[in-house]
Amino acid sequence: MIPLWLIPLFPIIGTIALTTIALSSSGSKQGPAEGVTGAVAVFFPLLSFVSVLVLSLGMPLEGIRQTLGTWISLPAFQVDIGFLFDGLSRIMLLFVTGITTLIAFYSIGYMRGDKSFARYFAYINLFLFSMIILVLSDSLPLTFLGWEGVGLCSYLLIGFWHADAKNSKAGNKAFIVNRVGDVGFLFGMLCLISIGGSALLSYDYLNAWLLNPVSAEMIGTAMPLLSLAGILFFFGCTGKSAQIPLLTWLPDAMAGPTPVSALIHAATMVTSGVYLLARLSNLLVLIPIVLNVILFVGLLTAFWAAIAGLFQNDIKKVLAYSTISQLGFMFMAAGVAAFDVSIFHVFTHSFFKAALFLGAGAVIHSLTGEQDMRRMGGLIKKMPWTSLVMIFGFLAIIGFPGFAGFWSKDLILEKLYVSGPMGPFLYGGALLTAVITAVYMGRLIIMTFFGKYRGSAEKEAHIHEAPATMLIPMLVLSIGSAFAGFLWAGLIPGAEIFREMLAPVVGAAQAHASSAHAAVHLSPWVFAALGTLAALLGMFIAWKLFMRPMPEAKGDGEPEGFRASWTFAFDTLHKWIAVIPTKAMAWFLDVVINNIILAAQWLTMGIIEILGDGVRSLQVRKVGLQMALSLFGMTLVIALVVIYGGLL
């Protein structure tokens, strides 16, 4: 059997090799040899994917566990370096390593000619290493190590072109906002340690303790702390997976190279929060209030981001808000304890969102950097393969029958409807969001590929189909966008194993949650029909609204007026509740407190200096002055005696 440590070993070797190439070529005007660098960049992620695939084929039902050694050893705190390869980590690692390999291959064409070619791929391999550690870990502290690793790599990749101040600020914003969420993760772990020591940080031990009937009394006593831990872990997830209130960093992450956007948005960093909720499913189902918070935050996030997506002119920004919205659907599924459906949507989303981002990257590459959809149009004639890829991704994300999103989105809608008394209302809100999704994604496809070209003649002359290094990964992902959903539907013989492999991880939690409310019997075909109707309605609205001559594009494309107020609502909220108070406090400490302390120091030193000079002056041999001072002192003493009748 292949050892589990080989999976993260390959990308870290790739990181070291690519860093060496980057440093050795830093003085060269031409940069590194792109052929060798690209081969190394793709080879090591591919080895990780092959390792995961081989392990998946022979994995026992209970999973594979390996402990490499002790990481932290203290009298009251011990953590091992251990890996857990079960149904959940297998699914996650298959598409994390597979899609990262495709994105690395695509990047060879996209980043060609960039002097920092090797540095870019070193970051990509480091990102993959961190994500593998996050998913493969058998304990919360080791997961947190990978959690921080992807946060660091997102900072490096989003701000990759750091000479541009906008990119640097976007990288800083992503890093800082994620650190705010990470405080929740840390304090969540402290809550578990307070209840049962460091042993509860192990996933196996935590689940065994939660499922053991003998622990029922202790769990009841510890419920306030467990509830707090659940809320704190979820707060950490809102940072990584861009949910209200920590979602402002993700649209700004578009500042980096487009393959980075695909990497972060599709299958890696932003899905970490959904993965953690599934991993902690046995804890969360014991705390209904936390599940309700997850559910309503997911619903509000999905709806808000869908509306914001309607207001964007930047093709990448539209896809960024669509990612936030789709993550909201995943959190809604987790909020009704349908953790397997949530992970299924993560799986399908990884294909169609990666296809959409890479397709958008091909368009931007062809138009020499143009990202404003108002200056596009008619590209289906000159970029037919790219158009096909993005249309497939579009049909998948809106839930068109047969495409990947059709299966996962309709399952989420169904789970919402049958979740309890509020189910029909939740279903209505999610269905409305699905209609809006079809509208803003239809707008993107129409403005980009249909109608007449609205850009400059210079850029029109440059339009060309994507090169093979970019097109091949796009086509592979478009096939996944079309057929990935069948792995759940069971229409392919033996393919239902995809659903069954998650049962050992989340099955007990879902069984516990389903017993809390009465079952609602409604044919799945009803949900399929209504979901299809939502997709068709959204497409019809988009066609009617946007399939017409567009006015000339003016300005930089940023939303204005109400559109800006809606888009930047949470940025404004963060500004008033965090940025401005922090700046005010910093000013107060710097200008007021610091100056008061300095003034007190100067005053004290001045008094001491004056007194020192005064005492020294008295020692000067001036008989007249000394006699005058003596007379003054005697007069003062006599006056005190006369006034107060004595000193005693």
XYZ file of C-alpha atoms in Angstrom:
648
model
C 0.000 0.000 0.000
C 1.227 3.518 -0.811
C 2.018 5.483 2.380
C -0.237 8.484 2.911
C 2.687 10.852 3.436
C 3.595 10.504 -0.246
C 0.520 12.541 -1.231
C 1.764 15.817 0.349
C 5.426 14.939 -0.239
C 5.242 15.329 -4.031
C 4.019 18.962 -4.119
C 6.474 20.049 -1.425
C 9.305 18.552 -3.499
C 7.892 20.462 -6.458
C 7.877 23.649 -4.364
C 11.547 23.198 -3.425
C 12.570 22.411 -7.019
C 10.665 25.367 -8.468
C 11.950 27.740 -5.788
C 15.481 26.658 -6.695
C 14.774 27.346 -10.388
C 13.241 30.738 -9.528
C 16.221 31.809 -7.420
C 18.808 30.561 -9.885
C 17.152 32.448 -12.769
C 16.371 35.634 -10.839
C 19.299 37.487 -12.439
C 18.373 36.463 -15.959
C 16.557 38.896 -18.225
C 14.687 36.074 -19.956
C 13.665 34.261 -16.782
C 13.656 30.461 -16.327
C 13.388 27.879 -19.082
C 9.615 27.612 -19.393
C 9.548 24.077 -20.817
C 11.445 22.502 -17.924
C 9.706 24.678 -15.346
C 6.251 23.832 -16.680
C 7.040 20.105 -16.740
C 8.180 20.170 -13.108
C 5.159 22.273 -12.114
C 2.685 19.740 -13.527
C 4.617 16.537 -12.784
C 4.490 16.654 -8.990
C 0.769 17.531 -8.638
C 0.093 14.746 -11.145
C 2.012 12.291 -8.945
C -0.155 13.319 -5.987
C -3.301 12.744 -8.026
C -2.105 9.309 -9.154
C -1.261 8.410 -5.528
C -4.751 9.404 -4.382
C -6.303 7.457 -7.260
C -4.346 4.278 -6.437
C -5.207 4.548 -2.736
C -8.868 5.159 -3.578
C -9.152 1.969 -5.583
C -8.063 -0.203 -2.689
C -9.358 1.759 0.291
C -11.199 -0.275 2.966
C -14.604 0.947 4.147
C -13.230 2.166 7.480
C -10.478 4.162 5.763
C -6.709 4.273 6.227
C -4.932 5.821 9.212
C -1.223 6.492 9.573
C 0.673 8.262 12.357
C 4.105 9.622 11.483
C 5.163 10.794 14.943
C 4.571 13.302 17.705
C 4.230 16.970 16.819
C 3.549 18.608 20.209
C 4.296 16.807 23.480
C 3.478 18.596 26.734
C 2.164 17.206 30.028
C -1.357 18.513 29.336
C -1.279 18.781 25.540
C -0.228 16.244 22.945
C -0.756 16.256 19.191
C 0.496 13.677 16.698
C 1.276 14.096 13.020
C -1.312 11.716 11.639
C -3.217 11.270 8.407
C -6.769 10.028 7.836
C -7.816 8.781 4.411
C -11.533 7.967 4.510
C -14.542 8.532 2.250
C -14.599 12.284 2.814
C -10.875 12.935 2.376
C -10.808 10.598 -0.637
C -13.468 12.605 -2.508
C -11.883 15.913 -1.579
C -8.355 14.863 -2.526
C -9.394 13.366 -5.856
C -10.686 16.643 -7.211
C -8.249 18.861 -5.276
C -5.196 17.125 -6.771
C -6.838 16.432 -10.144
C -8.124 19.935 -10.801
C -4.943 21.554 -9.448
C -2.983 19.468 -11.966
C -5.234 20.708 -14.788
C -4.923 24.317 -13.632
C -1.120 23.997 -13.460
C -1.106 22.642 -17.024
C -3.353 25.504 -18.163
C -1.054 28.022 -16.462
C 1.858 27.019 -18.693
C 0.103 28.756 -21.583
C -1.488 31.559 -19.579
C 1.683 32.649 -17.734
C 4.019 32.249 -20.720
C 6.475 35.124 -20.948
C 6.124 36.153 -17.304
C 9.554 36.637 -15.747
C 8.311 35.178 -12.438
C 7.116 32.006 -14.182
C 8.926 29.640 -11.754
C 7.913 31.595 -8.643
C 4.267 31.342 -9.682
C 4.422 27.566 -9.959
C 6.321 27.277 -6.678
C 3.349 29.010 -5.027
C 0.903 26.689 -6.814
C 2.705 23.586 -5.524
C 2.922 25.036 -2.014
C -0.797 25.791 -2.173
C -1.531 22.178 -3.120
C 0.692 20.887 -0.301
C -1.175 23.041 2.240
C -4.571 21.946 0.941
C -3.588 18.285 1.116
C -2.447 18.720 4.735
C -5.753 20.436 5.534
C -7.820 17.581 4.101
C -5.648 14.604 5.027
C -5.081 15.530 8.699
C -6.548 13.349 11.422
C -6.805 16.172 13.970
C -7.938 19.773 14.208
C -4.466 21.250 14.959
C -2.934 19.659 11.858
C -5.948 20.765 9.807
C -5.337 24.250 11.158
C -1.739 24.068 9.933
C -2.988 23.431 6.386
C -5.717 26.036 6.961
C -3.052 28.660 7.643
C -0.942 27.385 4.764
C -3.632 27.993 2.147
C -4.209 31.410 3.720
C -0.549 32.279 3.240
C -0.528 30.948 -0.332
C -3.668 32.901 -1.209
C -1.849 36.047 -0.082
C 1.161 35.155 -2.239
C -0.909 34.262 -5.315
C -3.526 37.034 -5.184
C -0.751 39.595 -4.794
C 1.508 37.773 -7.250
C 1.945 40.873 -9.431
C 2.864 42.854 -6.349
C 4.292 45.827 -8.237
C 0.655 46.866 -8.745
C -0.642 48.449 -5.524
C -4.169 47.151 -6.224
C -2.938 43.563 -6.292
C -0.918 44.029 -3.112
C -3.917 45.486 -1.294
C -6.107 42.604 -2.469
C -3.572 40.079 -1.155
C -3.372 41.912 2.170
C -7.161 42.030 2.433
C -7.492 38.291 1.816
C -4.830 37.544 4.406
C -6.240 39.850 7.105
C -9.910 38.874 6.691
C -8.990 35.192 6.837
C -6.952 35.774 9.990
C -10.051 37.250 11.630
C -11.944 34.042 10.874
C -9.034 31.919 12.060
C -9.461 33.339 15.559
C -12.768 31.467 15.639
C -11.047 28.205 14.670
C -8.437 28.665 17.424
C -10.945 29.456 20.148
C -13.148 26.582 18.989
C -10.234 24.218 19.625
C -9.688 25.804 23.057
C -13.337 25.104 23.918
C -12.878 21.412 23.082
C -9.664 21.263 25.124
C -11.522 22.805 28.075
C -14.101 20.031 27.880
C -11.969 16.923 27.420
C -8.342 17.847 26.924
C -6.280 17.664 23.762
C -7.635 14.174 22.972
C -10.880 15.778 21.716
C -8.909 17.487 18.962
C -8.529 14.116 17.216
C -11.391 13.476 14.781
C -11.601 9.782 15.658
C -11.621 10.398 19.414
C -14.084 13.292 19.131
C -16.535 11.240 17.063
C -16.196 8.205 19.335
C -16.893 10.402 22.370
C -19.902 12.091 20.751
C -21.448 8.789 19.583
C -20.821 6.848 22.791
C -24.034 6.608 24.909
C -21.885 6.614 28.051
C -20.816 10.187 27.222
C -24.396 11.505 27.152
C -24.301 12.994 30.657
C -20.950 14.676 30.142
C -22.095 16.024 26.761
C -25.205 17.494 28.379
C -23.090 19.214 31.023
C -20.672 20.540 28.425
C -23.371 21.684 25.976
C -22.815 25.454 26.526
C -19.119 25.072 25.660
C -19.898 22.714 22.773
C -22.380 25.249 21.387
C -19.775 27.978 21.651
C -17.235 25.723 19.916
C -19.702 25.071 17.078
C -20.337 28.786 16.542
C -16.615 29.550 16.646
C -15.739 26.838 14.130
C -18.469 28.133 11.839
C -17.099 31.663 12.183
C -13.751 30.308 11.032
C -15.503 28.726 8.064
C -17.088 32.058 7.062
C -13.581 33.417 6.525
C -12.256 30.610 4.356
C -15.517 30.025 2.471
C -16.504 33.692 2.115
C -19.827 33.776 3.941
C -21.453 36.673 5.761
C -19.789 38.564 7.418
C -16.278 37.646 6.151
C -16.923 37.514 2.406
C -15.386 40.788 1.244
C -11.978 39.345 0.363
C -13.137 36.962 -2.356
C -14.197 39.467 -5.074
C -10.921 41.355 -4.538
C -9.042 38.073 -5.038
C -9.666 38.574 -8.767
C -6.581 40.803 -8.758
C -4.330 37.746 -9.174
C -3.757 35.729 -12.372
C -6.956 34.083 -13.624
C -5.729 30.488 -13.025
C -5.263 31.502 -9.378
C -8.914 32.543 -9.291
C -9.860 29.119 -10.650
C -7.635 27.405 -8.105
C -8.956 29.317 -5.097
C -12.603 29.417 -6.163
C -13.133 26.002 -7.682
C -11.838 23.161 -5.582
C -9.416 24.249 -2.922
C -9.375 27.081 -0.426
C -12.981 28.288 -0.476
C -14.325 24.767 -0.024
C -12.294 24.282 3.179
C -15.115 25.600 5.334
C -17.631 23.178 3.839
C -15.167 20.321 4.372
C -14.687 21.259 8.044
C -18.451 21.346 8.652
C -18.763 17.835 7.198
C -15.809 16.624 9.256
C -17.447 18.002 12.436
C -20.938 16.792 11.483
C -21.382 14.624 14.589
C -20.730 17.685 16.752
C -22.928 20.106 14.814
C -26.070 17.933 14.766
C -26.110 18.033 18.563
C -26.429 21.826 18.433
C -29.560 22.749 16.422
C -29.059 26.471 17.004
C -25.678 26.334 15.267
C -27.180 24.470 12.308
C -29.869 27.146 12.054
C -27.228 29.877 12.031
C -25.349 28.036 9.264
C -28.577 27.617 7.287
C -29.728 31.240 7.394
C -26.257 32.694 6.863
C -25.908 30.449 3.812
C -29.300 31.536 2.452
C -28.612 35.247 2.959
C -25.140 34.928 1.448
C -26.416 33.076 -1.606
C -29.142 35.645 -2.262
C -26.973 38.731 -1.630
C -24.148 37.482 -3.858
C -26.569 36.556 -6.656
C -27.925 40.114 -6.724
C -24.367 41.512 -6.592
C -23.457 39.298 -9.553
C -26.097 41.084 -11.630
C -24.355 44.417 -11.072
C -20.836 43.492 -12.225
C -19.261 44.327 -15.579
C -15.926 42.610 -14.897
C -16.242 39.015 -16.144
C -14.133 37.681 -13.279
C -16.121 39.627 -10.678
C -19.347 38.028 -11.936
C -17.778 34.604 -11.407
C -16.448 35.657 -7.993
C -19.908 36.563 -6.737
C -21.314 33.388 -8.272
C -18.781 31.430 -6.198
C -19.940 33.153 -3.020
C -23.542 32.377 -3.948
C -22.834 28.706 -4.691
C -20.959 28.399 -1.405
C -24.109 29.713 0.229
C -25.995 26.749 -1.282
C -23.390 24.373 0.169
C -23.790 25.940 3.610
C -27.565 25.709 3.319
C -27.226 21.965 2.746
C -24.935 21.662 5.776
C -27.411 23.734 7.797
C -30.137 21.116 7.274
C -27.601 18.349 8.086
C -27.398 17.148 4.452
C -23.606 17.032 4.658
C -23.229 14.476 1.874
C -25.261 16.660 -0.503
C -23.149 19.651 0.516
C -19.952 17.788 -0.411
C -21.586 16.593 -3.636
C -22.195 20.214 -4.635
C -18.564 20.967 -3.760
C -17.628 18.166 -6.156
C -19.777 19.317 -9.095
C -18.962 22.974 -8.458
C -15.250 22.230 -8.721
C -15.728 21.198 -12.360
C -18.060 23.854 -13.687
C -16.518 26.767 -11.777
C -12.988 25.808 -12.841
C -14.247 25.530 -16.444
C -15.865 28.968 -16.216
C -12.805 30.654 -14.732
C -10.385 29.065 -17.164
C -12.722 29.970 -20.027
C -12.824 33.560 -18.773
C -9.028 33.467 -18.579
C -8.866 32.383 -22.228
C -11.106 35.313 -23.185
C -8.992 37.781 -21.189
C -5.806 36.312 -22.654
C -7.200 36.653 -26.174
C -8.289 40.261 -25.595
C -4.874 41.219 -24.144
C -6.147 41.778 -20.626
C -9.648 43.143 -21.255
C -12.087 42.070 -18.496
C -15.042 44.427 -19.039
C -17.914 42.479 -20.646
C -19.287 45.708 -22.122
C -16.266 45.688 -24.444
C -16.741 42.088 -25.569
C -19.428 40.365 -27.666
C -19.597 38.065 -30.685
C -16.641 35.956 -29.503
C -18.418 32.688 -30.274
C -17.367 33.119 -33.910
C -13.629 33.441 -33.237
C -13.385 31.349 -30.048
C -15.817 28.453 -30.607
C -14.114 25.961 -28.283
C -13.805 28.452 -25.447
C -17.431 29.407 -26.010
C -18.463 25.749 -25.792
C -16.550 25.291 -22.529
C -18.179 28.308 -20.923
C -21.641 27.399 -22.182
C -21.236 23.949 -20.632
C -20.158 25.590 -17.364
C -23.135 27.956 -17.619
C -25.616 25.114 -18.136
C -24.098 23.274 -15.166
C -24.222 26.197 -12.737
C -27.848 27.077 -13.537
C -28.937 23.453 -13.114
C -29.940 22.663 -16.682
C -31.205 19.054 -16.910
C -28.443 16.474 -17.198
C -25.571 18.814 -16.350
C -23.642 18.528 -13.078
C -25.353 21.338 -11.192
C -28.781 19.924 -12.022
C -28.196 16.963 -9.723
C -26.495 18.709 -6.820
C -28.575 21.914 -6.842
C -31.886 20.039 -6.983
C -30.774 17.785 -4.138
C -30.052 20.843 -2.003
C -33.448 22.333 -2.835
C -35.124 19.038 -1.978
C -33.297 18.778 1.361
C -34.339 22.333 2.213
C -37.998 21.625 1.482
C -38.159 18.522 3.683
C -36.067 20.011 6.522
C -38.997 21.000 8.745
C -41.822 23.525 9.177
C -39.750 26.323 7.626
C -38.757 24.091 4.713
C -41.119 25.505 2.044
C -40.028 29.080 2.827
C -36.348 28.135 2.699
C -36.999 26.301 -0.553
C -38.718 29.380 -2.021
C -35.782 31.637 -1.127
C -33.248 29.207 -2.585
C -35.335 28.705 -5.757
C -35.555 32.477 -6.264
C -31.763 32.636 -5.899
C -31.462 29.908 -8.534
C -33.533 32.039 -10.945
C -31.272 35.048 -10.327
C -28.244 32.799 -10.903
C -29.533 31.922 -14.357
C -30.112 35.620 -15.082
C -26.648 36.922 -14.179
C -24.860 33.952 -15.729
C -27.010 34.314 -18.852
C -26.007 37.959 -18.943
C -22.327 36.942 -18.826
C -22.666 34.467 -21.699
C -24.724 36.833 -23.864
C -22.507 39.883 -23.330
C -19.329 37.887 -23.940
C -20.168 35.550 -26.812
C -23.286 36.811 -28.587
C -24.269 39.963 -30.438
C -21.668 42.228 -32.024
C -18.148 42.850 -30.841
C -18.051 46.134 -28.855
C -14.331 46.497 -28.141
C -11.527 48.294 -29.941
C -10.424 47.302 -33.429
C -6.898 46.737 -32.129
C -8.055 44.109 -29.662
C -10.460 42.590 -32.166
C -7.539 41.886 -34.484
C -5.823 40.021 -31.666
C -8.745 37.666 -30.879
C -7.742 34.014 -31.197
C -8.653 30.622 -29.813
C -6.805 29.471 -26.707
C -3.604 27.446 -27.291
C -3.610 23.701 -26.656
C -2.014 23.989 -23.210
C -4.997 26.080 -22.112
C -7.695 24.426 -24.188
C -7.095 20.796 -23.146
C -7.727 21.385 -19.398
C -10.771 23.479 -20.283
C -12.258 20.684 -22.380
C -11.616 18.095 -19.653
C -13.368 20.306 -17.110
C -16.278 20.927 -19.479
C -16.791 17.149 -19.716
C -16.877 17.071 -15.910
C -19.390 19.924 -15.956
C -21.632 17.833 -18.152
C -21.313 14.391 -16.568
C -19.978 14.677 -12.984
C -23.510 14.656 -11.568
C -24.151 11.142 -12.858
C -21.692 9.817 -10.272
C -24.313 10.589 -7.644
C -27.458 9.862 -9.583
C -26.621 6.178 -9.873
C -27.451 6.133 -13.577
C -24.013 4.669 -14.274
C -23.752 1.084 -12.946
C -21.756 1.030 -9.723
C -21.449 4.827 -9.639
C -23.685 5.127 -6.553
C -20.568 4.200 -4.568
C -19.780 7.925 -4.604
C -22.736 8.545 -2.322
C -22.118 5.482 -0.191
C -18.488 6.295 0.528
C -19.554 9.346 2.572
C -21.933 7.340 4.766
C -19.287 6.148 7.293
C -18.261 9.776 7.892
C -21.565 11.692 7.954
C -24.170 8.909 8.071
C -24.597 8.852 11.867
C -24.949 12.631 12.036
C -27.555 12.705 9.270
C -29.518 9.855 10.838
C -29.586 11.753 14.134
C -30.776 14.936 12.422
C -33.443 13.229 10.303
C -35.066 11.761 13.412
C -35.744 15.265 14.726
C -38.513 16.065 12.213
C -41.233 14.231 10.353
C -40.509 13.048 6.842
C -42.146 14.880 3.931
C -42.969 12.675 0.982
C -42.734 14.400 -2.365
C -41.547 13.002 -5.666
C -37.992 14.007 -6.666
C -39.378 14.683 -10.134
C -41.337 17.620 -8.713
C -38.123 19.231 -7.484
C -36.412 18.435 -10.779
C -39.263 20.058 -12.706
C -39.310 23.196 -10.557
C -35.514 23.476 -10.672
C -35.566 23.167 -14.454
C -38.320 25.766 -14.659
C -36.177 28.146 -12.556
C -33.234 27.675 -14.926
C -35.385 28.209 -18.037
C -37.082 31.267 -16.539
C -33.728 32.836 -15.688
C -32.411 32.126 -19.180
C -35.527 33.686 -20.735
C -35.219 36.839 -18.593
C -31.519 37.171 -19.474
C -32.248 36.746 -23.177
C -34.988 39.391 -23.119
C -32.959 41.899 -21.084
C -29.500 41.578 -22.589
C -29.875 40.223 -26.130
C -30.102 43.714 -27.588
C -27.706 46.497 -28.601
C -25.632 47.676 -25.657
C -24.794 51.340 -24.975
C -21.174 52.395 -25.327
C -19.120 51.398 -22.307
C -18.048 54.316 -20.119
C -15.901 54.422 -17.009
C -13.916 51.604 -15.480
C -16.898 49.284 -15.140
C -17.176 49.476 -11.348
C -20.790 49.491 -10.031
C -22.245 52.923 -9.288
C -25.143 54.255 -7.208
C -27.379 51.602 -5.690
C -25.353 48.890 -7.407
C -22.236 50.071 -5.606
C -24.102 50.338 -2.299
C -25.262 46.740 -2.623
C -21.931 45.402 -3.885
C -19.814 47.093 -1.222
C -22.326 46.876 1.630
C -20.178 44.568 3.719
C -16.996 46.482 2.898
C -18.764 49.568 4.278
C -19.896 47.608 7.331
C -16.343 46.408 7.979
C -15.113 49.965 7.533
C -17.431 51.347 10.217
C -17.243 48.559 12.767
C -13.585 47.588 12.364
C -11.394 49.802 10.179
C -12.447 53.266 11.410
C -12.499 52.301 15.142
C -9.092 50.669 14.753
C -7.670 53.734 13.032
C -9.238 55.989 15.681
C -7.729 53.915 18.451
C -4.350 53.928 16.716
C -4.526 57.738 16.362
C -5.528 58.120 20.023
C -2.673 55.908 21.195
C -0.170 57.595 18.893
C -1.171 61.243 19.213
C -2.770 61.464 22.655
C -1.467 58.717 24.910
C 2.016 58.627 23.404
C 2.381 62.421 23.591
C 1.030 62.543 27.155
C 3.564 59.948 28.198
C 6.350 61.822 26.395
C 5.244 65.114 27.978
C 5.204 63.479 31.422
C 8.693 62.135 30.789
C 9.965 65.537 29.652
C 8.299 67.292 32.622
C 9.751 64.860 35.138
C 13.205 65.146 33.597
C 12.887 68.956 33.539
C 11.871 69.155 37.205
C 14.703 66.878 38.214
C 17.138 68.931 36.160
C 15.870 72.237 37.599
C 15.983 70.921 41.155
C 19.433 69.545 40.550
C 20.610 72.896 39.253
C 18.934 74.687 42.172
C 20.558 72.557 44.860
C 23.895 72.893 43.139
C 23.554 76.679 43.059
C 23.004 76.718 46.832
C 26.390 75.127 47.332
C 28.072 78.137 45.762
C 30.048 80.150 48.412
C 27.992 83.349 48.392
C 27.682 84.437 52.032
C 25.080 87.114 51.362
C 22.771 84.711 49.504
C 23.142 82.036 52.161
C 22.342 84.519 54.975
C 19.268 85.731 53.057
C 17.986 82.204 52.630
C 18.613 81.431 56.309
C 16.697 84.545 57.338
C 13.831 83.558 55.011
C 13.721 80.098 56.592
C 13.658 81.455 60.141
C 10.877 83.880 59.226
C 8.822 81.024 57.741
C 9.224 78.921 60.891
C 8.210 81.804 63.168
C 5.150 82.506 61.021
C 4.027 78.882 61.275
C 4.410 78.953 65.062
C 2.397 82.148 65.389
C -0.389 81.007 63.079
C -0.815 77.414 64.223
C 0.294 77.813 67.808
C 3.214 75.519 67.450
C 4.266 72.735 65.235
C 3.133 69.950 67.590
